[in-house]
XYZ file of C-alpha atoms in Angstrom:
175
model
C 30.996 49.825 91.638
C 32.779 46.527 90.891
C 34.836 46.696 94.092
C 31.635 47.255 96.092
C 30.010 44.268 94.431
C 33.013 42.056 95.214
C 33.104 43.288 98.849
C 29.362 42.826 99.371
C 28.753 39.623 97.435
C 32.038 37.820 98.242
C 31.975 35.462 95.230
C 33.907 32.193 95.386
C 35.052 32.462 91.772
C 35.643 35.466 89.526
C 36.193 34.940 85.799
C 37.182 37.936 83.731
C 38.047 38.290 80.068
C 37.947 42.084 80.294
C 41.058 43.984 81.332
C 39.707 46.512 83.840
C 37.196 44.312 85.706
C 39.958 41.693 85.916
C 42.369 44.232 87.389
C 39.751 45.302 89.937
C 39.251 41.662 90.958
C 43.025 41.219 91.327
C 43.311 44.412 93.405
C 40.425 43.201 95.578
C 42.308 40.003 96.335
C 45.569 41.887 96.904
C 43.872 44.279 99.321
C 42.167 41.350 101.093
C 38.645 42.446 100.112
C 38.134 39.067 98.504
C 39.315 35.501 98.859
C 37.761 34.409 95.545
C 39.603 32.235 93.080
C 40.348 34.420 90.053
C 40.575 33.221 86.469
C 41.809 35.843 84.023
C 41.499 35.333 80.292
C 44.394 37.342 78.865
C 43.299 38.539 75.438
C 44.396 42.142 75.253
C 47.966 42.571 76.452
C 49.841 44.866 74.106
C 53.253 43.380 74.886
C 54.545 46.796 75.907
C 57.320 46.115 78.447
C 56.607 49.007 80.845
C 52.859 48.372 80.999
C 53.234 44.586 80.977
C 55.580 44.761 83.976
C 52.736 46.334 85.957
C 49.963 44.160 84.519
C 51.624 40.755 84.674
C 52.964 41.392 88.165
C 49.400 42.165 89.238
C 48.420 38.774 87.803
C 50.399 37.175 90.661
C 47.157 37.502 92.637
C 45.210 35.481 90.098
C 44.850 31.724 90.307
C 44.613 30.840 86.608
C 45.655 32.760 83.518
C 44.449 31.614 80.098
C 45.908 32.809 76.814
C 44.647 32.117 73.307
C 47.934 32.108 71.421
C 51.146 30.164 71.852
C 53.152 33.316 71.165
C 51.446 35.023 74.143
C 52.201 31.977 76.323
C 55.871 32.069 75.255
C 56.025 35.828 75.889
C 54.732 35.350 79.421
C 57.036 32.386 80.100
C 60.094 34.310 78.852
C 59.330 37.598 80.605
C 57.244 36.628 83.651
C 58.352 33.090 84.526
C 56.605 33.249 87.912
C 53.285 32.993 86.017
C 54.266 29.840 84.121
C 52.644 27.336 86.557
C 49.274 29.068 86.322
C 49.267 29.956 82.600
C 47.314 27.743 80.203
C 46.859 27.889 76.443
C 43.202 27.696 75.406
C 42.779 28.351 71.686
C 39.680 29.983 70.325
C 37.504 27.199 69.000
C 34.576 26.879 66.643
C 31.792 24.357 67.194
C 31.844 22.637 63.805
C 28.468 21.040 64.512
C 26.857 24.471 64.787
C 29.032 26.311 62.255
C 29.715 23.911 59.445
C 31.057 24.785 56.022
C 30.861 23.341 52.557
C 33.952 21.745 51.095
C 33.332 23.628 47.859
C 31.038 26.554 47.132
C 27.942 25.935 45.073
C 28.676 25.756 41.346
C 29.421 29.168 39.934
C 29.854 30.825 43.336
C 33.015 32.375 44.663
C 34.144 31.032 48.030
C 34.292 33.965 50.453
C 36.683 33.653 53.396
C 36.587 36.298 56.141
C 39.078 36.992 58.947
C 37.881 39.235 61.800
C 40.433 40.153 64.460
C 43.436 42.299 65.192
C 46.030 42.521 62.459
C 48.843 41.508 64.811
C 51.976 39.358 64.737
C 50.582 36.921 67.302
C 47.559 36.309 65.053
C 49.814 35.231 62.143
C 47.751 37.087 59.544
C 50.726 37.108 57.156
C 50.690 33.286 57.238
C 46.944 33.294 56.535
C 47.627 35.457 53.466
C 50.410 33.090 52.314
C 48.134 30.067 52.759
C 45.285 31.777 50.925
C 47.580 32.656 48.022
C 48.379 28.945 47.770
C 44.614 28.206 47.581
C 44.352 30.737 44.751
C 47.378 29.279 42.952
C 45.587 25.916 42.898
C 42.848 27.512 40.812
C 40.118 27.953 43.411
C 37.658 30.812 42.882
C 37.885 32.564 46.249
C 38.253 35.916 47.981
C 39.712 36.747 51.390
C 38.523 39.762 53.370
C 40.568 40.842 56.382
C 38.664 42.925 58.969
C 40.446 44.471 61.923
C 42.702 47.209 63.151
C 46.290 47.249 64.293
C 48.596 48.990 66.709
C 51.627 47.718 64.816
C 52.068 49.628 61.561
C 55.248 47.726 60.643
C 53.359 44.418 60.847
C 50.484 45.863 58.820
C 53.030 46.856 56.163
C 54.371 43.282 56.203
C 50.833 41.960 55.605
C 50.294 44.490 52.796
C 53.609 43.444 51.246
C 52.545 39.792 51.421
C 49.220 40.644 49.759
C 51.068 42.497 47.003
C 48.969 43.041 43.897
C 46.577 40.157 44.638
C 43.152 41.743 44.179
C 41.278 38.800 45.710
C 42.701 39.598 49.148
C 41.325 42.792 50.652
C 42.132 44.730 53.832
C 38.674 45.945 54.853
C 39.676 48.051 57.890
C 38.327 48.220 61.400
C 34.992 46.527 62.069
């Protein structure tokens, strides 16, 4: 269906943050169905060498590749240097005007901090836990809830080890 849309509509620009529609757009350009500029937002690579060899070589047909972590950018630069000129780091951002926070919770309230995302090395969740433990050691009344799943059990074990017996840091599981 997507290939037919690209063939029929002939867009000038295709932006994809989803793996499979992005691959279809890249194949369309490779097979000369499309001359569109293609921007791929790389958010889901598993850093599995065999699969990445296929996927990142396919990205040759893209015009711009954005990544949201410096570790992903380094991984691409080290393993797929031909993508370096078209790879850009764009961190996830929060509009602090729309989503503001209080410096301190209201008197008598516990500050609740929530992380939602993959429990993965490139997300540096272990460093978040270390930083939060420092907040707790300074006497702040706070809890940290970590929501997400993982494909890396050894990293999850590292995070659990970092949490230790701290009961104000909770692994909540997949959202």
